[in-house]
mmCIF file of C-alpha atoms in Angstrom:
data_model
loop_
_atom_site.group_PDB
_atom_site.id
_atom_site.type_symbol
_atom_site.label_atom_id
_atom_site.label_comp_id
_atom_site.label_asym_id
_atom_site.label_seq_id
_atom_site.Cartn_x
_atom_site.Cartn_y
_atom_site.Cartn_z
ATOM 1 C CA UNK A 1 -5.321 7.260 21.392
ATOM 2 C CA UNK A 2 -6.082 3.531 21.181
ATOM 3 C CA UNK A 3 -4.208 1.249 18.749
ATOM 4 C CA UNK A 4 -5.599 0.852 15.256
ATOM 5 C CA UNK A 5 -6.055 -2.835 14.503
ATOM 6 C CA UNK A 6 -5.008 -3.286 10.900
ATOM 7 C CA UNK A 7 -5.786 -6.223 8.623
ATOM 8 C CA UNK A 8 -3.826 -7.162 5.506
ATOM 9 C CA UNK A 9 -5.575 -9.100 2.756
ATOM 10 C CA UNK A 10 -3.149 -11.315 0.831
ATOM 11 C CA UNK A 11 -4.809 -12.537 -2.352
ATOM 12 C CA UNK A 12 -4.659 -12.310 -6.129
ATOM 13 C CA UNK A 13 -8.430 -12.557 -6.412
ATOM 14 C CA UNK A 14 -9.778 -13.232 -9.908
ATOM 15 C CA UNK A 15 -7.847 -11.286 -12.561
ATOM 16 C CA UNK A 16 -10.132 -9.480 -14.977
ATOM 17 C CA UNK A 17 -13.298 -9.912 -12.893
ATOM 18 C CA UNK A 18 -14.138 -6.768 -10.918
ATOM 19 C CA UNK A 19 -17.384 -8.198 -9.526
ATOM 20 C CA UNK A 20 -15.631 -11.225 -8.002
ATOM 21 C CA UNK A 21 -12.855 -9.084 -6.574
ATOM 22 C CA UNK A 22 -15.405 -6.803 -4.936
ATOM 23 C CA UNK A 23 -17.123 -9.876 -3.517
ATOM 24 C CA UNK A 24 -13.792 -11.099 -2.133
ATOM 25 C CA UNK A 25 -13.148 -7.691 -0.578
ATOM 26 C CA UNK A 26 -16.592 -7.760 1.033
ATOM 27 C CA UNK A 27 -15.923 -11.218 2.510
ATOM 28 C CA UNK A 28 -12.602 -10.201 4.016
ATOM 29 C CA UNK A 29 -13.899 -6.834 5.205
ATOM 30 C CA UNK A 30 -16.469 -8.748 7.244
ATOM 31 C CA UNK A 31 -13.765 -11.038 8.664
ATOM 32 C CA UNK A 32 -11.452 -8.144 9.450
ATOM 33 C CA UNK A 33 -14.212 -6.194 11.187
ATOM 34 C CA UNK A 34 -15.143 -9.290 13.190
ATOM 35 C CA UNK A 35 -11.502 -9.485 14.327
ATOM 36 C CA UNK A 36 -11.736 -5.902 15.600
ATOM 37 C CA UNK A 37 -9.843 -4.265 12.745
ATOM 38 C CA UNK A 38 -10.528 -0.642 11.863
ATOM 39 C CA UNK A 39 -8.555 -0.764 8.613
ATOM 40 C CA UNK A 40 -8.278 -3.355 5.835
ATOM 41 C CA UNK A 41 -5.507 -3.072 3.235
ATOM 42 C CA UNK A 42 -5.856 -4.995 -0.031
ATOM 43 C CA UNK A 43 -3.089 -5.528 -2.619
ATOM 44 C CA UNK A 44 -1.978 -3.520 -5.630
ATOM 45 C CA UNK A 45 -4.528 -3.654 -8.467
ATOM 46 C CA UNK A 46 -6.896 -5.665 -6.277
ATOM 47 C CA UNK A 47 -9.942 -4.408 -8.103
ATOM 48 C CA UNK A 48 -9.031 -5.810 -11.528
ATOM 49 C CA UNK A 49 -6.066 -8.094 -11.043
ATOM 50 C CA UNK A 50 -2.518 -7.173 -11.959
ATOM 51 C CA UNK A 51 -1.603 -9.309 -14.995
ATOM 52 C CA UNK A 52 -4.447 -8.139 -17.228
ATOM 53 C CA UNK A 53 -2.405 -6.733 -20.120
ATOM 54 C CA UNK A 54 -4.418 -4.802 -22.682
ATOM 55 C CA UNK A 55 -7.494 -4.962 -20.438
ATOM 56 C CA UNK A 56 -5.929 -2.232 -18.288
ATOM 57 C CA UNK A 57 -7.439 0.714 -20.199
ATOM 58 C CA UNK A 58 -10.772 -1.063 -20.591
ATOM 59 C CA UNK A 59 -11.143 -1.822 -16.878
ATOM 60 C CA UNK A 60 -9.737 1.470 -15.582
ATOM 61 C CA UNK A 61 -12.237 3.732 -13.796
ATOM 62 C CA UNK A 62 -12.251 7.259 -12.369
ATOM 63 C CA UNK A 63 -11.403 7.663 -8.687
ATOM 64 C CA UNK A 64 -15.085 8.172 -7.935
ATOM 65 C CA UNK A 65 -16.382 5.592 -10.391
ATOM 66 C CA UNK A 66 -18.849 2.742 -9.824
ATOM 67 C CA UNK A 67 -16.276 0.399 -8.280
ATOM 68 C CA UNK A 68 -15.149 3.083 -5.845
ATOM 69 C CA UNK A 69 -18.791 3.504 -4.861
ATOM 70 C CA UNK A 70 -19.067 -0.260 -4.362
ATOM 71 C CA UNK A 71 -15.991 -0.247 -2.106
ATOM 72 C CA UNK A 72 -17.462 2.677 -0.174
ATOM 73 C CA UNK A 73 -20.623 0.628 0.399
ATOM 74 C CA UNK A 74 -18.522 -2.320 1.635
ATOM 75 C CA UNK A 75 -16.610 -0.079 4.034
ATOM 76 C CA UNK A 76 -19.776 1.502 5.404
ATOM 77 C CA UNK A 77 -21.582 -1.839 5.699
ATOM 78 C CA UNK A 78 -18.830 -3.300 7.884
ATOM 79 C CA UNK A 79 -17.705 -0.073 9.563
ATOM 80 C CA UNK A 80 -14.098 -0.514 8.450
ATOM 81 C CA UNK A 81 -11.747 1.704 6.448
ATOM 82 C CA UNK A 82 -10.374 0.139 3.262
ATOM 83 C CA UNK A 83 -7.248 0.720 1.176
ATOM 84 C CA UNK A 84 -7.317 -0.974 -2.222
ATOM 85 C CA UNK A 85 -5.388 -0.834 -5.481
ATOM 86 C CA UNK A 86 -6.996 -0.223 -8.863
ATOM 87 C CA UNK A 87 -6.303 1.251 -12.330
ATOM 88 C CA UNK A 88 -7.483 4.856 -12.304
ATOM 89 C CA UNK A 89 -8.596 6.616 -15.479
ATOM 90 C CA UNK A 90 -8.272 10.394 -15.670
ATOM 91 C CA UNK A 91 -9.237 11.451 -19.195
ATOM 92 C CA UNK A 92 -6.688 9.751 -21.497
ATOM 93 C CA UNK A 93 -4.213 8.841 -18.747
ATOM 94 C CA UNK A 94 -4.345 5.632 -16.694
ATOM 95 C CA UNK A 95 -2.605 5.443 -13.312
ATOM 96 C CA UNK A 96 -1.725 2.553 -11.033
ATOM 97 C CA UNK A 97 -3.567 3.922 -8.011
ATOM 98 C CA UNK A 98 -4.565 3.176 -4.440
ATOM 99 C CA UNK A 99 -7.509 4.667 -2.623
ATOM 100 C CA UNK A 100 -8.379 5.010 1.065
ATOM 101 C CA UNK A 101 -12.075 4.816 1.917
ATOM 102 C CA UNK A 102 -13.186 5.698 5.442
ATOM 103 C CA UNK A 103 -15.405 3.488 7.640
ATOM 104 C CA UNK A 104 -18.376 5.681 6.758
ATOM 105 C CA UNK A 105 -17.778 5.215 3.029
ATOM 106 C CA UNK A 106 -16.150 8.632 2.515
ATOM 107 C CA UNK A 107 -13.238 8.765 0.061
ATOM 108 C CA UNK A 108 -10.291 10.068 2.102
ATOM 109 C CA UNK A 109 -7.254 9.832 -0.198
ATOM 110 C CA UNK A 110 -6.181 8.714 -3.655
ATOM 111 C CA UNK A 111 -2.559 8.050 -4.593
ATOM 112 C CA UNK A 112 -0.981 7.401 -8.000
ATOM 113 C CA UNK A 113 2.131 5.211 -8.119
ATOM 114 C CA UNK A 114 5.161 7.397 -8.826
ATOM 115 C CA UNK A 115 7.776 4.719 -9.608
ATOM 116 C CA UNK A 116 6.600 2.244 -12.256
ATOM 117 C CA UNK A 117 8.227 -1.178 -12.225
ATOM 118 C CA UNK A 118 9.232 -2.995 -15.371
ATOM 119 C CA UNK A 119 8.050 -2.979 -18.967
ATOM 120 C CA UNK A 120 4.467 -3.997 -18.119
ATOM 121 C CA UNK A 121 3.740 -1.021 -15.886
ATOM 122 C CA UNK A 122 5.673 1.428 -18.034
ATOM 123 C CA UNK A 123 3.640 0.361 -21.068
ATOM 124 C CA UNK A 124 0.182 0.734 -19.526
ATOM 125 C CA UNK A 125 0.443 3.411 -16.834
ATOM 126 C CA UNK A 126 1.344 7.070 -16.460
ATOM 127 C CA UNK A 127 3.525 7.757 -13.386
ATOM 128 C CA UNK A 128 2.010 9.896 -10.671
ATOM 129 C CA UNK A 129 3.745 13.077 -9.562
ATOM 130 C CA UNK A 130 2.527 13.603 -5.980
ATOM 131 C CA UNK A 131 4.994 11.870 -3.638
ATOM 132 C CA UNK A 132 3.188 12.240 -0.310
ATOM 133 C CA UNK A 133 -0.538 11.565 -0.027
ATOM 134 C CA UNK A 134 -2.025 11.318 3.475
ATOM 135 C CA UNK A 135 -5.301 11.240 5.371
ATOM 136 C CA UNK A 136 -6.376 11.189 8.996
ATOM 137 C CA UNK A 137 -8.058 8.028 10.259
ATOM 138 C CA UNK A 138 -9.089 7.789 13.880
ATOM 139 C CA UNK A 139 -6.479 10.384 14.854
ATOM 140 C CA UNK A 140 -3.711 8.499 13.031
ATOM 141 C CA UNK A 141 -1.970 9.931 9.979
ATOM 142 C CA UNK A 142 -2.091 7.348 7.171
ATOM 143 C CA UNK A 143 0.171 7.619 4.126
ATOM 144 C CA UNK A 144 -0.047 5.735 0.829
ATOM 145 C CA UNK A 145 2.616 4.242 -1.426
ATOM 146 C CA UNK A 146 2.406 1.342 -3.907
ATOM 147 C CA UNK A 147 4.853 -1.573 -4.137
ATOM 148 C CA UNK A 148 8.041 -0.416 -5.926
ATOM 149 C CA UNK A 149 7.641 3.071 -4.423
ATOM 150 C CA UNK A 150 8.588 1.795 -0.972
ATOM 151 C CA UNK A 151 11.894 0.425 -2.259
ATOM 152 C CA UNK A 152 13.129 4.010 -2.643
ATOM 153 C CA UNK A 153 14.166 5.238 0.820
ATOM 154 C CA UNK A 154 13.551 8.841 -0.221
ATOM 155 C CA UNK A 155 9.827 8.124 -0.591
ATOM 156 C CA UNK A 156 9.478 6.693 2.895
ATOM 157 C CA UNK A 157 11.616 9.411 4.471
ATOM 158 C CA UNK A 158 9.447 12.063 2.788
ATOM 159 C CA UNK A 159 6.441 10.483 4.502
ATOM 160 C CA UNK A 160 8.253 10.430 7.837
ATOM 161 C CA UNK A 161 9.085 14.124 7.549
ATOM 162 C CA UNK A 162 5.448 14.849 6.656
ATOM 163 C CA UNK A 163 4.258 13.068 9.795
ATOM 164 C CA UNK A 164 3.002 9.770 8.407
ATOM 165 C CA UNK A 165 2.505 7.275 11.237
ATOM 166 C CA UNK A 166 1.197 4.289 9.291
ATOM 167 C CA UNK A 167 2.324 3.795 5.695
ATOM 168 C CA UNK A 168 -0.121 1.582 3.783
ATOM 169 C CA UNK A 169 1.500 -0.135 0.798
ATOM 170 C CA UNK A 170 -0.663 -2.247 -1.532
ATOM 171 C CA UNK A 171 1.840 -4.320 -3.484
ATOM 172 C CA UNK A 172 2.455 -6.943 -6.156
ATOM 173 C CA UNK A 173 5.878 -8.247 -5.146
ATOM 174 C CA UNK A 174 7.087 -11.035 -7.411
ATOM 175 C CA UNK A 175 9.493 -13.886 -6.885
ATOM 176 C CA UNK A 176 12.508 -13.929 -6.641
ATOM 177 C CA UNK A 177 12.384 -10.625 -4.722
ATOM 178 C CA UNK A 178 11.145 -12.057 -1.421
ATOM 179 C CA UNK A 179 13.908 -10.204 0.446
ATOM 180 C CA UNK A 180 11.959 -6.971 -0.067
ATOM 181 C CA UNK A 181 9.141 -8.232 2.156
ATOM 182 C CA UNK A 182 11.399 -10.164 4.513
ATOM 183 C CA UNK A 183 14.233 -7.676 5.038
ATOM 184 C CA UNK A 184 13.690 -4.307 3.389
ATOM 185 C CA UNK A 185 10.227 -3.509 4.787
ATOM 186 C CA UNK A 186 11.217 -3.841 8.467
ATOM 187 C CA UNK A 187 14.302 -1.704 7.764
ATOM 188 C CA UNK A 188 12.174 0.994 6.120
ATOM 189 C CA UNK A 189 9.920 1.062 9.182
ATOM 190 C CA UNK A 190 12.917 1.340 11.516
ATOM 191 C CA UNK A 191 14.965 3.928 9.624
ATOM 192 C CA UNK A 192 11.984 6.271 9.150
ATOM 193 C CA UNK A 193 10.256 5.486 12.451
ATOM 194 C CA UNK A 194 6.758 4.494 11.391
ATOM 195 C CA UNK A 195 4.540 1.468 10.930
ATOM 196 C CA UNK A 196 4.589 0.032 7.411
ATOM 197 C CA UNK A 197 1.782 -2.271 6.228
ATOM 198 C CA UNK A 198 2.634 -4.217 3.054
ATOM 199 C CA UNK A 199 -0.259 -6.164 1.498
ATOM 200 C CA UNK A 200 0.857 -8.425 -1.346
ATOM 201 C CA UNK A 201 -0.619 -10.594 -4.064
ATOM 202 C CA UNK A 202 0.135 -14.298 -4.055
ATOM 203 C CA UNK A 203 0.738 -17.160 -6.460
ATOM 204 C CA UNK A 204 0.977 -17.368 -10.262
ATOM 205 C CA UNK A 205 -0.821 -14.796 -12.376
ATOM 206 C CA UNK A 206 -0.057 -14.561 -16.076
ATOM 207 C CA UNK A 207 3.693 -14.221 -16.524
ATOM 208 C CA UNK A 208 4.200 -13.322 -12.866
ATOM 209 C CA UNK A 209 4.538 -15.351 -9.660
ATOM 210 C CA UNK A 210 3.725 -13.298 -6.583
ATOM 211 C CA UNK A 211 5.599 -13.912 -3.352
ATOM 212 C CA UNK A 212 2.993 -13.344 -0.641
ATOM 213 C CA UNK A 213 4.782 -12.625 2.670
ATOM 214 C CA UNK A 214 2.596 -9.604 3.479
ATOM 215 C CA UNK A 215 3.677 -7.952 6.700
ATOM 216 C CA UNK A 216 3.048 -5.145 9.138
ATOM 217 C CA UNK A 217 6.360 -3.872 10.513
ATOM 218 C CA UNK A 218 6.759 -1.600 13.523
ATOM 219 C CA UNK A 219 9.170 1.293 14.118
ATOM 220 C CA UNK A 220 11.447 -1.123 15.994
ATOM 221 C CA UNK A 221 11.971 -3.089 12.767
ATOM 222 C CA UNK A 222 9.985 -6.074 14.018
ATOM 223 C CA UNK A 223 7.116 -7.567 12.025
ATOM 224 C CA UNK A 224 3.910 -7.570 14.058
ATOM 225 C CA UNK A 225 2.200 -9.845 11.519
ATOM 226 C CA UNK A 226 3.551 -11.924 8.655
ATOM 227 C CA UNK A 227 1.632 -13.920 6.059
ATOM 228 C CA UNK A 228 2.830 -17.059 4.332
ATOM 229 C CA UNK A 229 2.536 -17.754 0.613
ATOM 230 C CA UNK A 230 -1.191 -18.418 0.197
ATOM 231 C CA UNK A 231 -4.388 -16.411 0.438
ATOM 232 C CA UNK A 232 -4.942 -15.232 4.000
ATOM 233 C CA UNK A 233 -5.830 -12.376 6.304
ATOM 234 C CA UNK A 234 -3.323 -11.236 8.924
ATOM 235 C CA UNK A 235 -4.087 -8.762 11.677
ATOM 236 C CA UNK A 236 -1.919 -6.660 14.007
ATOM 237 C CA UNK A 237 -2.143 -3.437 15.991
ATOM 238 C CA UNK A 238 -0.656 -0.053 15.133
ATOM 239 C CA UNK A 239 0.043 1.523 18.532
ATOM 240 C CA UNK A 240 0.464 5.329 18.529
ATOM 241 C CA UNK A 241 1.922 5.317 22.060
ATOM 242 C CA UNK A 242 4.597 2.801 21.103
ATOM 243 C CA UNK A 243 5.382 4.857 17.992
ATOM 244 C CA UNK A 244 5.778 8.045 20.044
ATOM 245 C CA UNK A 245 8.100 6.288 22.480
ATOM 246 C CA UNK A 246 10.116 4.795 19.644
ATOM 247 C CA UNK A 247 10.507 8.170 17.934
ATOM 248 C CA UNK A 248 11.633 9.712 21.227
ATOM 249 C CA UNK A 249 14.290 7.011 21.686
ATOM 250 C CA UNK A 250 15.498 6.718 18.081
ATOM 251 C CA UNK A 251 17.559 9.736 16.893
ATOM 252 C CA UNK A 252 17.493 9.169 13.117
ATOM 253 C CA UNK A 253 15.019 11.916 12.272
ATOM 254 C CA UNK A 254 16.506 14.361 14.801
ATOM 255 C CA UNK A 255 20.104 13.754 13.751
ATOM 256 C CA UNK A 256 19.599 14.341 10.038
ATOM 257 C CA UNK A 257 21.800 17.006 8.388
ATOM 258 C CA UNK A 258 19.796 18.035 5.318
ATOM 259 C CA UNK A 259 22.421 20.543 4.231
ATOM 260 C CA UNK A 260 24.716 17.648 3.365
ATOM 261 C CA UNK A 261 22.189 15.892 1.155
ATOM 262 C CA UNK A 262 21.711 18.380 -1.694
ATOM 263 C CA UNK A 263 23.503 16.081 -4.151
ATOM 264 C CA UNK A 264 20.724 13.489 -3.726
ATOM 265 C CA UNK A 265 18.348 15.632 -5.778
ATOM 266 C CA UNK A 266 20.717 16.546 -8.602
#
C-alpha cells in the first residue's frame, strides 16, 4: 500500500465567519492536493473559530448540515479527504466535534470530544462518550481525537489496540503548553506505535493565544513535519510499510500485561 501524503493546515481562520473559514479550507485543499496529499487535516473548531463564546450554540450545526455539505463539495472538487473541527448540534446538546470527509465527498466518520478542557469548553459543550471512532481511507485505518483527548495516554492506547494507524487530531493548543506539541505528541506516537497528525490553531484569538507547532509524528517518535508559529501548510507521508516494520520491532503492544492494569479503570 503506498504512503498517504498528509497535509496539516495551521490557521485560526476568521472566528465567527463560517463562509470565510470554508473559503480558507478550499484554498488550502487545493494547495494540499497540488502537493500530492490525499488527506488534509484542519484545526479544532476550524469551521467557526474557537473563541466565539456565546455564539457557539448559534453557529453549531448537525453533522450533516449545510457546512458539512460545503466541506464535502470542497473535498470532492479537489479529490482530497478532509478532517475538520466544528461545533455539532444534536437536538439540545452541542459537541466539540471533528468530521472526516472522503475524497468523493462521502462523510466517513464523526467524533465528539470526550475530554473537555477548561471552563470555556465545559460551559458550552457536552462531552462525547465514544472513545474510539475510526474509518478506512485508502486502505489505512484513520482514528479521530481532538486536542486535550490526546494528552490522556489511555485514549491513544485504545486507538492502538483497535488498529488505528494514523490518528488525526484537530487541536487548539494554547501557550504556554508548547511542550505538548514538541514533546508529548512524538512520545504518544512512539509508545502506541502509530502516526499522529496534530493540526493546531495559531496566534491570538479572544482570551487565548494559540501555539502553532503542528506536527506529524511517526511511530519512531520523530516528527516528519513541523510547523512554526504562523499560518502555514505542512506536508509529510504516512508510510504503512514503515509502520508495520516499526510495530514488528517495538514490543510495547505485545508486552502489555492487561491483567495488572485493572486499577486504572477504578
